[in-house]
mmCIF file of N, CA and C in Angstrom:
data_model
loop_
_atom_site.group_PDB
_atom_site.id
_atom_site.type_symbol
_atom_site.label_atom_id
_atom_site.label_comp_id
_atom_site.label_asym_id
_atom_site.label_seq_id
_atom_site.Cartn_x
_atom_site.Cartn_y
_atom_site.Cartn_z
ATOM 1 N N MET A 1 -16.845 -13.285 20.918
ATOM 2 C CA MET A 1 -15.531 -12.783 20.620
ATOM 3 C C MET A 1 -15.619 -11.264 20.484
ATOM 4 N N ARG A 2 -14.639 -10.575 21.039
ATOM 5 C CA ARG A 2 -14.662 -9.109 20.994
ATOM 6 C C ARG A 2 -14.173 -8.609 19.638
ATOM 7 N N MET A 3 -15.026 -7.855 18.982
ATOM 8 C CA MET A 3 -14.689 -7.257 17.694
ATOM 9 C C MET A 3 -14.830 -5.740 17.830
ATOM 10 N N MET A 4 -13.994 -5.021 17.120
ATOM 11 C CA MET A 4 -14.092 -3.560 17.121
ATOM 12 C C MET A 4 -15.211 -3.123 16.177
ATOM 13 N N LYS A 5 -15.709 -1.926 16.390
ATOM 14 C CA LYS A 5 -16.764 -1.385 15.531
ATOM 15 C C LYS A 5 -16.209 -1.116 14.136
ATOM 16 N N CYS A 6 -17.042 -1.352 13.127
ATOM 17 C CA CYS A 6 -16.671 -1.074 11.733
ATOM 18 C C CYS A 6 -17.380 0.200 11.291
ATOM 19 N N TYR A 7 -16.654 1.074 10.653
ATOM 20 C CA TYR A 7 -17.243 2.289 10.102
ATOM 21 C C TYR A 7 -17.210 2.271 8.580
ATOM 22 N N LEU A 8 -16.567 1.246 8.012
ATOM 23 C CA LEU A 8 -16.468 1.078 6.571
ATOM 24 C C LEU A 8 -16.901 -0.340 6.232
ATOM 25 N N ALA A 9 -17.712 -0.481 5.198
ATOM 26 C CA ALA A 9 -18.212 -1.800 4.802
ATOM 27 C C ALA A 9 -18.284 -1.883 3.283
ATOM 28 N N ASN A 10 -18.513 -3.082 2.799
ATOM 29 C CA ASN A 10 -18.818 -3.284 1.381
ATOM 30 C C ASN A 10 -20.324 -3.444 1.259
ATOM 31 N N ASP A 11 -20.915 -2.854 0.212
ATOM 32 C CA ASP A 11 -22.348 -3.068 -0.015
ATOM 33 C C ASP A 11 -22.529 -4.291 -0.913
ATOM 34 N N SER A 12 -23.759 -4.578 -1.291
ATOM 35 C CA SER A 12 -24.053 -5.774 -2.089
ATOM 36 C C SER A 12 -23.442 -5.713 -3.487
ATOM 37 N N ASN A 13 -23.039 -4.520 -3.932
ATOM 38 C CA ASN A 13 -22.390 -4.363 -5.240
ATOM 39 C C ASN A 13 -20.869 -4.436 -5.142
ATOM 40 N N GLY A 14 -20.338 -4.594 -3.921
ATOM 41 C CA GLY A 14 -18.895 -4.652 -3.725
ATOM 42 C C GLY A 14 -18.240 -3.300 -3.574
ATOM 43 N N CYS A 15 -19.032 -2.249 -3.481
ATOM 44 C CA CYS A 15 -18.499 -0.891 -3.318
ATOM 45 C C CYS A 15 -18.357 -0.562 -1.836
ATOM 46 N N PHE A 16 -17.382 0.285 -1.528
ATOM 47 C CA PHE A 16 -17.214 0.737 -0.150
ATOM 48 C C PHE A 16 -18.349 1.674 0.229
ATOM 49 N N VAL A 17 -18.803 1.552 1.465
ATOM 50 C CA VAL A 17 -19.833 2.445 1.981
ATOM 51 C C VAL A 17 -19.503 2.748 3.445
ATOM 52 N N MET A 18 -19.627 4.016 3.814
ATOM 53 C CA MET A 18 -19.401 4.421 5.200
ATOM 54 C C MET A 18 -20.679 4.181 5.991
ATOM 55 N N ALA A 19 -20.544 3.765 7.238
ATOM 56 C CA ALA A 19 -21.713 3.490 8.069
ATOM 57 C C ALA A 19 -22.584 4.730 8.231
ATOM 58 N N LYS A 20 -21.976 5.908 8.259
ATOM 59 C CA LYS A 20 -22.763 7.140 8.438
ATOM 60 C C LYS A 20 -23.559 7.502 7.187
ATOM 61 N N GLU A 21 -23.233 6.890 6.033
ATOM 62 C CA GLU A 21 -23.955 7.160 4.791
ATOM 63 C C GLU A 21 -25.164 6.244 4.605
ATOM 64 N N VAL A 22 -25.299 5.250 5.462
ATOM 65 C CA VAL A 22 -26.379 4.268 5.337
ATOM 66 C C VAL A 22 -27.591 4.750 6.121
ATOM 67 N N SER A 23 -28.772 4.562 5.559
ATOM 68 C CA SER A 23 -29.988 4.901 6.302
ATOM 69 C C SER A 23 -30.637 3.613 6.794
ATOM 70 N N SER A 24 -31.459 3.738 7.813
ATOM 71 C CA SER A 24 -32.124 2.561 8.380
ATOM 72 C C SER A 24 -33.143 1.967 7.416
ATOM 73 N N LEU A 25 -33.528 2.714 6.405
ATOM 74 C CA LEU A 25 -34.513 2.225 5.441
ATOM 75 C C LEU A 25 -33.891 1.324 4.375
ATOM 76 N N GLU A 26 -32.578 1.417 4.206
ATOM 77 C CA GLU A 26 -31.913 0.592 3.198
ATOM 78 C C GLU A 26 -31.910 -0.867 3.637
ATOM 79 N N LYS A 27 -32.251 -1.737 2.730
ATOM 80 C CA LYS A 27 -32.292 -3.170 3.030
ATOM 81 C C LYS A 27 -31.246 -3.918 2.202
ATOM 82 N N CYS A 28 -30.021 -3.413 2.183
ATOM 83 C CA CYS A 28 -28.985 -4.094 1.415
ATOM 84 C C CYS A 28 -28.045 -4.844 2.364
ATOM 85 N N VAL A 29 -27.364 -5.810 1.809
ATOM 86 C CA VAL A 29 -26.419 -6.613 2.574
ATOM 87 C C VAL A 29 -25.093 -5.864 2.647
ATOM 88 N N ARG A 30 -24.547 -5.763 3.839
ATOM 89 C CA ARG A 30 -23.250 -5.141 4.024
ATOM 90 C C ARG A 30 -22.298 -6.183 4.600
ATOM 91 N N THR A 31 -21.063 -6.183 4.093
ATOM 92 C CA THR A 31 -20.070 -7.149 4.554
ATOM 93 C C THR A 31 -18.797 -6.430 4.985
ATOM 94 N N CYS A 32 -18.026 -7.102 5.816
ATOM 95 C CA CYS A 32 -16.759 -6.570 6.313
ATOM 96 C C CYS A 32 -15.745 -6.507 5.168
ATOM 97 N N VAL A 33 -14.991 -5.429 5.110
ATOM 98 C CA VAL A 33 -13.983 -5.275 4.058
ATOM 99 C C VAL A 33 -12.787 -6.190 4.295
ATOM 100 N N SER A 34 -12.631 -6.697 5.510
ATOM 101 C CA SER A 34 -11.497 -7.553 5.836
ATOM 102 C C SER A 34 -11.823 -9.040 5.707
ATOM 103 N N CYS A 35 -12.885 -9.494 6.386
ATOM 104 C CA CYS A 35 -13.186 -10.935 6.421
ATOM 105 C C CYS A 35 -14.426 -11.312 5.622
ATOM 106 N N HIS A 36 -15.138 -10.341 5.073
ATOM 107 C CA HIS A 36 -16.347 -10.546 4.261
ATOM 108 C C HIS A 36 -17.505 -11.166 5.047
ATOM 109 N N CYS A 37 -17.471 -11.011 6.356
ATOM 110 C CA CYS A 37 -18.555 -11.453 7.229
ATOM 111 C C CYS A 37 -19.729 -10.487 7.075
ATOM 112 N N LEU A 38 -20.935 -10.983 7.296
ATOM 113 C CA LEU A 38 -22.102 -10.103 7.283
ATOM 114 C C LEU A 38 -22.008 -9.116 8.438
ATOM 115 N N LEU A 39 -22.448 -7.889 8.197
ATOM 116 C CA LEU A 39 -22.423 -6.848 9.216
ATOM 117 C C LEU A 39 -23.839 -6.416 9.564
ATOM 118 N N VAL A 40 -24.012 -6.015 10.806
ATOM 119 C CA VAL A 40 -25.287 -5.487 11.284
ATOM 120 C C VAL A 40 -25.085 -3.993 11.530
ATOM 121 N N TRP A 41 -25.930 -3.155 10.902
ATOM 122 C CA TRP A 41 -25.802 -1.705 11.011
ATOM 123 C C TRP A 41 -26.490 -1.204 12.272
ATOM 124 N N HIS A 42 -25.836 -0.263 12.968
ATOM 125 C CA HIS A 42 -26.403 0.397 14.154
ATOM 126 C C HIS A 42 -26.415 1.900 13.896
ATOM 127 N N SER A 43 -27.511 2.530 14.242
ATOM 128 C CA SER A 43 -27.660 3.967 13.975
ATOM 129 C C SER A 43 -26.810 4.828 14.901
ATOM 130 N N GLY A 44 -26.293 4.266 15.955
ATOM 131 C CA GLY A 44 -25.497 5.047 16.908
ATOM 132 C C GLY A 44 -26.402 5.659 17.956
ATOM 133 N N GLY A 45 -25.891 5.789 19.133
ATOM 134 C CA GLY A 45 -26.672 6.357 20.220
ATOM 135 C C GLY A 45 -26.541 7.862 20.260
ATOM 136 N N HIS A 46 -26.905 8.429 21.379
ATOM 137 C CA HIS A 46 -26.828 9.875 21.577
ATOM 138 C C HIS A 46 -25.370 10.319 21.482
ATOM 139 N N GLY A 47 -25.058 11.134 20.490
ATOM 140 C CA GLY A 47 -23.705 11.639 20.313
ATOM 141 C C GLY A 47 -22.730 10.630 19.725
ATOM 142 N N GLU A 48 -23.228 9.518 19.219
ATOM 143 C CA GLU A 48 -22.359 8.483 18.650
ATOM 144 C C GLU A 48 -22.663 8.333 17.165
ATOM 145 N N VAL A 49 -21.625 8.189 16.362
ATOM 146 C CA VAL A 49 -21.826 8.037 14.917
ATOM 147 C C VAL A 49 -22.281 6.612 14.603
ATOM 148 N N PRO A 50 -22.999 6.422 13.494
ATOM 149 C CA PRO A 50 -23.422 5.072 13.103
ATOM 150 C C PRO A 50 -22.220 4.154 12.881
ATOM 151 N N TRP A 51 -22.439 2.876 13.108
ATOM 152 C CA TRP A 51 -21.380 1.886 12.975
ATOM 153 C C TRP A 51 -21.977 0.528 12.637
ATOM 154 N N CYS A 52 -21.126 -0.410 12.299
ATOM 155 C CA CYS A 52 -21.561 -1.778 11.989
ATOM 156 C C CYS A 52 -20.834 -2.748 12.906
ATOM 157 N N GLU A 53 -21.492 -3.849 13.204
ATOM 158 C CA GLU A 53 -20.847 -4.910 13.976
ATOM 159 C C GLU A 53 -20.917 -6.209 13.197
ATOM 160 N N HIS A 54 -19.990 -7.102 13.466
ATOM 161 C CA HIS A 54 -19.953 -8.392 12.794
ATOM 162 C C HIS A 54 -21.102 -9.274 13.274
ATOM 163 N N ASP A 55 -21.737 -9.958 12.335
ATOM 164 C CA ASP A 55 -22.697 -11.002 12.667
ATOM 165 C C ASP A 55 -21.869 -12.268 12.853
ATOM 166 N N GLN A 56 -21.466 -12.524 14.076
ATOM 167 C CA GLN A 56 -20.515 -13.594 14.354
ATOM 168 C C GLN A 56 -21.078 -14.988 14.105
ATOM 169 N N GLN A 57 -22.392 -15.092 13.958
ATOM 170 C CA GLN A 57 -23.006 -16.389 13.669
ATOM 171 C C GLN A 57 -22.880 -16.755 12.193
ATOM 172 N N SER A 58 -22.524 -15.790 11.347
ATOM 173 C CA SER A 58 -22.506 -16.027 9.900
ATOM 174 C C SER A 58 -21.151 -16.490 9.377
ATOM 175 N N VAL A 59 -20.161 -16.596 10.246
ATOM 176 C CA VAL A 59 -18.810 -16.935 9.792
ATOM 177 C C VAL A 59 -18.089 -17.747 10.869
ATOM 178 N N SER A 60 -17.083 -18.490 10.472
ATOM 179 C CA SER A 60 -16.364 -19.344 11.420
ATOM 180 C C SER A 60 -15.448 -18.524 12.334
ATOM 181 N N ARG A 61 -15.086 -19.131 13.453
ATOM 182 C CA ARG A 61 -14.177 -18.486 14.408
ATOM 183 C C ARG A 61 -12.820 -18.224 13.746
ATOM 184 N N GLY A 62 -12.355 -19.161 12.940
ATOM 185 C CA GLY A 62 -11.078 -19.002 12.254
ATOM 186 C C GLY A 62 -11.054 -17.784 11.349
ATOM 187 N N THR A 63 -12.161 -17.539 10.672
ATOM 188 C CA THR A 63 -12.257 -16.369 9.799
ATOM 189 C C THR A 63 -12.217 -15.090 10.629
ATOM 190 N N LEU A 64 -12.944 -15.072 11.740
ATOM 191 C CA LEU A 64 -12.941 -13.891 12.610
ATOM 192 C C LEU A 64 -11.561 -13.643 13.212
ATOM 193 N N MET A 65 -10.819 -14.708 13.516
ATOM 194 C CA MET A 65 -9.484 -14.556 14.093
ATOM 195 C C MET A 65 -8.524 -13.873 13.118
ATOM 196 N N LYS A 66 -8.798 -13.956 11.825
ATOM 197 C CA LYS A 66 -7.936 -13.334 10.816
ATOM 198 C C LYS A 66 -8.413 -11.933 10.423
ATOM 199 N N CYS A 67 -9.557 -11.513 10.948
ATOM 200 C CA CYS A 67 -10.138 -10.222 10.576
ATOM 201 C C CYS A 67 -9.357 -9.064 11.200
ATOM 202 N N ALA A 68 -9.206 -7.995 10.448
ATOM 203 C CA ALA A 68 -8.506 -6.804 10.935
ATOM 204 C C ALA A 68 -9.272 -6.111 12.062
ATOM 205 N N TYR A 69 -10.566 -6.371 12.194
ATOM 206 C CA TYR A 69 -11.388 -5.728 13.218
ATOM 207 C C TYR A 69 -11.463 -6.528 14.516
ATOM 208 N N LEU A 70 -10.725 -7.628 14.608
ATOM 209 C CA LEU A 70 -10.668 -8.386 15.855
ATOM 210 C C LEU A 70 -9.935 -7.546 16.894
ATOM 211 N N ASP A 71 -10.454 -7.516 18.110
ATOM 212 C CA ASP A 71 -9.822 -6.760 19.187
ATOM 213 C C ASP A 71 -8.371 -7.235 19.333
ATOM 214 N N PRO A 72 -7.390 -6.325 19.303
ATOM 215 C CA PRO A 72 -5.983 -6.731 19.410
ATOM 216 C C PRO A 72 -5.678 -7.535 20.671
ATOM 217 N N GLN A 73 -6.415 -7.297 21.750
ATOM 218 C CA GLN A 73 -6.179 -8.047 22.979
ATOM 219 C C GLN A 73 -6.539 -9.519 22.792
ATOM 220 N N VAL A 74 -7.557 -9.808 21.993
ATOM 221 C CA VAL A 74 -7.942 -11.196 21.718
ATOM 222 C C VAL A 74 -6.810 -11.894 20.971
ATOM 223 N N LYS A 75 -6.231 -11.204 19.987
ATOM 224 C CA LYS A 75 -5.108 -11.781 19.242
ATOM 225 C C LYS A 75 -3.920 -12.025 20.170
ATOM 226 N N ALA A 76 -3.633 -11.078 21.040
ATOM 227 C CA ALA A 76 -2.517 -11.223 21.974
ATOM 228 C C ALA A 76 -2.755 -12.387 22.926
ATOM 229 N N ASP A 77 -3.972 -12.519 23.436
ATOM 230 C CA ASP A 77 -4.302 -13.626 24.331
ATOM 231 C C ASP A 77 -4.149 -14.966 23.622
ATOM 232 N N GLU A 78 -4.549 -15.024 22.363
ATOM 233 C CA GLU A 78 -4.440 -16.256 21.579
ATOM 234 C C GLU A 78 -2.970 -16.632 21.361
ATOM 235 N N ARG A 79 -2.148 -15.645 21.009
ATOM 236 C CA ARG A 79 -0.713 -15.915 20.825
ATOM 237 C C ARG A 79 -0.079 -16.347 22.138
ATOM 238 N N HIS A 80 -0.482 -15.720 23.231
ATOM 239 C CA HIS A 80 0.038 -16.064 24.550
ATOM 240 C C HIS A 80 -0.317 -17.506 24.899
ATOM 241 N N ALA A 81 -1.544 -17.910 24.630
ATOM 242 C CA ALA A 81 -1.972 -19.284 24.914
ATOM 243 C C ALA A 81 -1.199 -20.287 24.058
ATOM 244 N N GLU A 82 -0.975 -19.958 22.784
ATOM 245 C CA GLU A 82 -0.206 -20.850 21.908
ATOM 246 C C GLU A 82 1.230 -20.978 22.392
ATOM 247 N N LEU A 83 1.820 -19.869 22.821
ATOM 248 C CA LEU A 83 3.186 -19.896 23.326
ATOM 249 C C LEU A 83 3.274 -20.715 24.603
ATOM 250 N N ARG A 84 2.317 -20.510 25.503
ATOM 251 C CA ARG A 84 2.303 -21.277 26.749
ATOM 252 C C ARG A 84 2.176 -22.770 26.455
ATOM 253 N N LYS A 85 1.359 -23.121 25.496
ATOM 254 C CA LYS A 85 1.177 -24.526 25.118
ATOM 255 C C LYS A 85 2.464 -25.095 24.514
ATOM 256 N N ALA A 86 3.135 -24.283 23.690
ATOM 257 C CA ALA A 86 4.350 -24.744 23.015
ATOM 258 C C ALA A 86 5.517 -24.946 23.975
ATOM 259 N N VAL A 87 5.623 -24.118 25.004
ATOM 260 C CA VAL A 87 6.759 -24.222 25.922
ATOM 261 C C VAL A 87 6.366 -24.811 27.267
ATOM 262 N N GLY A 88 5.192 -25.357 27.364
ATOM 263 C CA GLY A 88 4.732 -25.926 28.623
ATOM 264 C C GLY A 88 5.600 -27.062 29.124
ATOM 265 N N TRP A 89 6.312 -27.723 28.226
ATOM 266 C CA TRP A 89 7.153 -28.852 28.617
ATOM 267 C C TRP A 89 8.457 -28.411 29.256
ATOM 268 N N LEU A 90 8.828 -27.149 29.147
ATOM 269 C CA LEU A 90 10.060 -26.660 29.762
ATOM 270 C C LEU A 90 9.848 -26.484 31.259
ATOM 271 N N ILE A 91 10.549 -27.276 32.056
ATOM 272 C CA ILE A 91 10.353 -27.190 33.504
ATOM 273 C C ILE A 91 11.600 -26.716 34.231
ATOM 274 N N THR A 92 12.771 -26.731 33.578
ATOM 275 C CA THR A 92 13.989 -26.297 34.244
ATOM 276 C C THR A 92 14.152 -24.791 34.097
ATOM 277 N N PRO A 93 14.752 -24.145 35.086
ATOM 278 C CA PRO A 93 14.985 -22.707 34.972
ATOM 279 C C PRO A 93 15.933 -22.412 33.809
ATOM 280 N N LEU A 94 15.755 -21.298 33.184
ATOM 281 C CA LEU A 94 16.612 -20.874 32.087
ATOM 282 C C LEU A 94 17.395 -19.650 32.524
ATOM 283 N N GLU A 95 18.670 -19.601 32.117
ATOM 284 C CA GLU A 95 19.493 -18.436 32.404
ATOM 285 C C GLU A 95 19.684 -17.658 31.113
ATOM 286 N N PHE A 96 19.547 -16.359 31.197
ATOM 287 C CA PHE A 96 19.760 -15.499 30.043
ATOM 288 C C PHE A 96 20.703 -14.379 30.436
ATOM 289 N N LYS A 97 21.591 -14.038 29.518
ATOM 290 C CA LYS A 97 22.495 -12.918 29.749
ATOM 291 C C LYS A 97 21.863 -11.684 29.113
ATOM 292 N N ILE A 98 21.503 -10.722 29.953
ATOM 293 C CA ILE A 98 20.884 -9.484 29.478
ATOM 294 C C ILE A 98 21.852 -8.350 29.791
ATOM 295 N N ALA A 99 22.447 -7.811 28.748
ATOM 296 C CA ALA A 99 23.392 -6.695 28.878
ATOM 297 C C ALA A 99 24.439 -6.976 29.951
ATOM 298 N N GLY A 100 25.010 -8.179 29.935
ATOM 299 C CA GLY A 100 26.072 -8.536 30.866
ATOM 300 C C GLY A 100 25.597 -9.125 32.174
ATOM 301 N N ASN A 101 24.342 -8.987 32.526
ATOM 302 C CA ASN A 101 23.808 -9.546 33.763
ATOM 303 C C ASN A 101 23.090 -10.848 33.466
ATOM 304 N N VAL A 102 23.319 -11.853 34.318
ATOM 305 C CA VAL A 102 22.655 -13.139 34.133
ATOM 306 C C VAL A 102 21.317 -13.103 34.853
ATOM 307 N N GLN A 103 20.259 -13.403 34.129
ATOM 308 C CA GLN A 103 18.910 -13.462 34.688
ATOM 309 C C GLN A 103 18.442 -14.913 34.655
ATOM 310 N N VAL A 104 17.851 -15.374 35.733
ATOM 311 C CA VAL A 104 17.315 -16.733 35.777
ATOM 312 C C VAL A 104 15.802 -16.645 35.760
ATOM 313 N N PHE A 105 15.193 -17.350 34.820
ATOM 314 C CA PHE A 105 13.744 -17.393 34.708
ATOM 315 C C PHE A 105 13.269 -18.777 35.105
ATOM 316 N N THR A 106 12.429 -18.846 36.108
ATOM 317 C CA THR A 106 11.846 -20.136 36.450
ATOM 318 C C THR A 106 10.597 -20.385 35.634
ATOM 319 N N ASP A 107 10.043 -19.333 35.097
ATOM 320 C CA ASP A 107 8.873 -19.460 34.231
ATOM 321 C C ASP A 107 9.371 -19.457 32.793
ATOM 322 N N ALA A 108 9.346 -20.619 32.158
ATOM 323 C CA ALA A 108 9.847 -20.742 30.789
ATOM 324 C C ALA A 108 9.085 -19.826 29.847
ATOM 325 N N LEU A 109 7.808 -19.609 30.116
ATOM 326 C CA LEU A 109 7.005 -18.741 29.257
ATOM 327 C C LEU A 109 7.553 -17.319 29.270
ATOM 328 N N ALA A 110 7.918 -16.810 30.437
ATOM 329 C CA ALA A 110 8.460 -15.453 30.522
ATOM 330 C C ALA A 110 9.744 -15.344 29.721
ATOM 331 N N ALA A 111 10.605 -16.345 29.815
ATOM 332 C CA ALA A 111 11.862 -16.324 29.070
ATOM 333 C C ALA A 111 11.609 -16.357 27.575
ATOM 334 N N CYS A 112 10.726 -17.219 27.141
ATOM 335 C CA CYS A 112 10.437 -17.325 25.715
ATOM 336 C C CYS A 112 9.730 -16.082 25.204
ATOM 337 N N PHE A 113 8.858 -15.498 26.016
ATOM 338 C CA PHE A 113 8.162 -14.287 25.603
ATOM 339 C C PHE A 113 9.163 -13.154 25.391
ATOM 340 N N LEU A 114 10.126 -13.040 26.309
ATOM 341 C CA LEU A 114 11.124 -11.982 26.175
ATOM 342 C C LEU A 114 11.950 -12.166 24.909
ATOM 343 N N THR A 115 12.296 -13.403 24.572
ATOM 344 C CA THR A 115 13.123 -13.625 23.389
ATOM 345 C C THR A 115 12.329 -13.452 22.109
ATOM 346 N N ALA A 116 11.007 -13.617 22.162
ATOM 347 C CA ALA A 116 10.186 -13.521 20.955
ATOM 348 C C ALA A 116 9.512 -12.165 20.794
ATOM 349 N N SER A 117 9.695 -11.270 21.768
ATOM 350 C CA SER A 117 8.929 -10.028 21.744
ATOM 351 C C SER A 117 9.404 -9.032 20.699
ATOM 352 N N GLY A 118 10.649 -9.129 20.264
ATOM 353 C CA GLY A 118 11.135 -8.205 19.255
ATOM 354 C C GLY A 118 11.559 -6.856 19.814
ATOM 355 N N SER A 119 11.653 -6.733 21.131
ATOM 356 C CA SER A 119 12.062 -5.455 21.712
ATOM 357 C C SER A 119 13.582 -5.316 21.641
ATOM 358 N N GLU A 120 14.086 -4.135 22.001
ATOM 359 C CA GLU A 120 15.527 -3.911 21.977
ATOM 360 C C GLU A 120 16.236 -4.842 22.947
ATOM 361 N N LYS A 121 15.645 -5.063 24.123
ATOM 362 C CA LYS A 121 16.245 -5.971 25.089
ATOM 363 C C LYS A 121 16.317 -7.386 24.539
ATOM 364 N N ALA A 122 15.299 -7.770 23.796
ATOM 365 C CA ALA A 122 15.242 -9.141 23.295
ATOM 366 C C ALA A 122 16.430 -9.443 22.401
ATOM 367 N N ALA A 123 16.949 -8.432 21.717
ATOM 368 C CA ALA A 123 18.072 -8.649 20.813
ATOM 369 C C ALA A 123 19.336 -9.001 21.580
ATOM 370 N N THR A 124 19.423 -8.636 22.867
ATOM 371 C CA THR A 124 20.626 -8.919 23.637
ATOM 372 C C THR A 124 20.482 -10.158 24.509
ATOM 373 N N LEU A 125 19.342 -10.828 24.449
ATOM 374 C CA LEU A 125 19.159 -12.029 25.259
ATOM 375 C C LEU A 125 19.927 -13.192 24.650
ATOM 376 N N MET A 126 20.740 -13.865 25.478
ATOM 377 C CA MET A 126 21.500 -15.017 25.017
ATOM 378 C C MET A 126 21.298 -16.155 26.008
ATOM 379 N N PRO A 127 20.760 -17.304 25.602
ATOM 380 C CA PRO A 127 20.604 -18.413 26.538
ATOM 381 C C PRO A 127 21.968 -18.923 26.982
ATOM 382 N N THR A 128 22.160 -19.088 28.286
ATOM 383 C CA THR A 128 23.420 -19.603 28.804
ATOM 384 C C THR A 128 23.241 -20.943 29.480
ATOM 385 N N GLY A 129 21.999 -21.313 29.797
ATOM 386 C CA GLY A 129 21.744 -22.579 30.464
ATOM 387 C C GLY A 129 21.294 -23.637 29.482
ATOM 388 N N THR A 130 20.913 -24.763 30.028
ATOM 389 C CA THR A 130 20.397 -25.835 29.177
ATOM 390 C C THR A 130 18.892 -25.838 29.255
ATOM 391 N N TYR A 131 18.276 -26.367 28.275
ATOM 392 C CA TYR A 131 16.824 -26.429 28.265
ATOM 393 C C TYR A 131 16.420 -27.820 28.670
#
């Protein structure tokens, strides 16, 4: 699972510690401030600041899915898959009135995504057909 780099962690005493403040000689346990997963410290490469990564074997997938350091694209893909699963039974085209123009969607997922996206256009979508 794709996780973003962590630059802030909790040490074994529960205090915040920056990855750049940690030395390779320290043998303390560091955990994620969001999901409390164990972290692995990296010294950083040439021109890169030190950082920590999640030890994904130490925690469940469900816990990682709720972590603030989960790649946003992974969360979006997961929501997209859930939406596709939820509306997979819709097989008839849907008509929506968008700012006075009638749009027909043959892909129920596209229609539902537009209505659930929260954009300005989504506020003007009105179903006119039957489901």
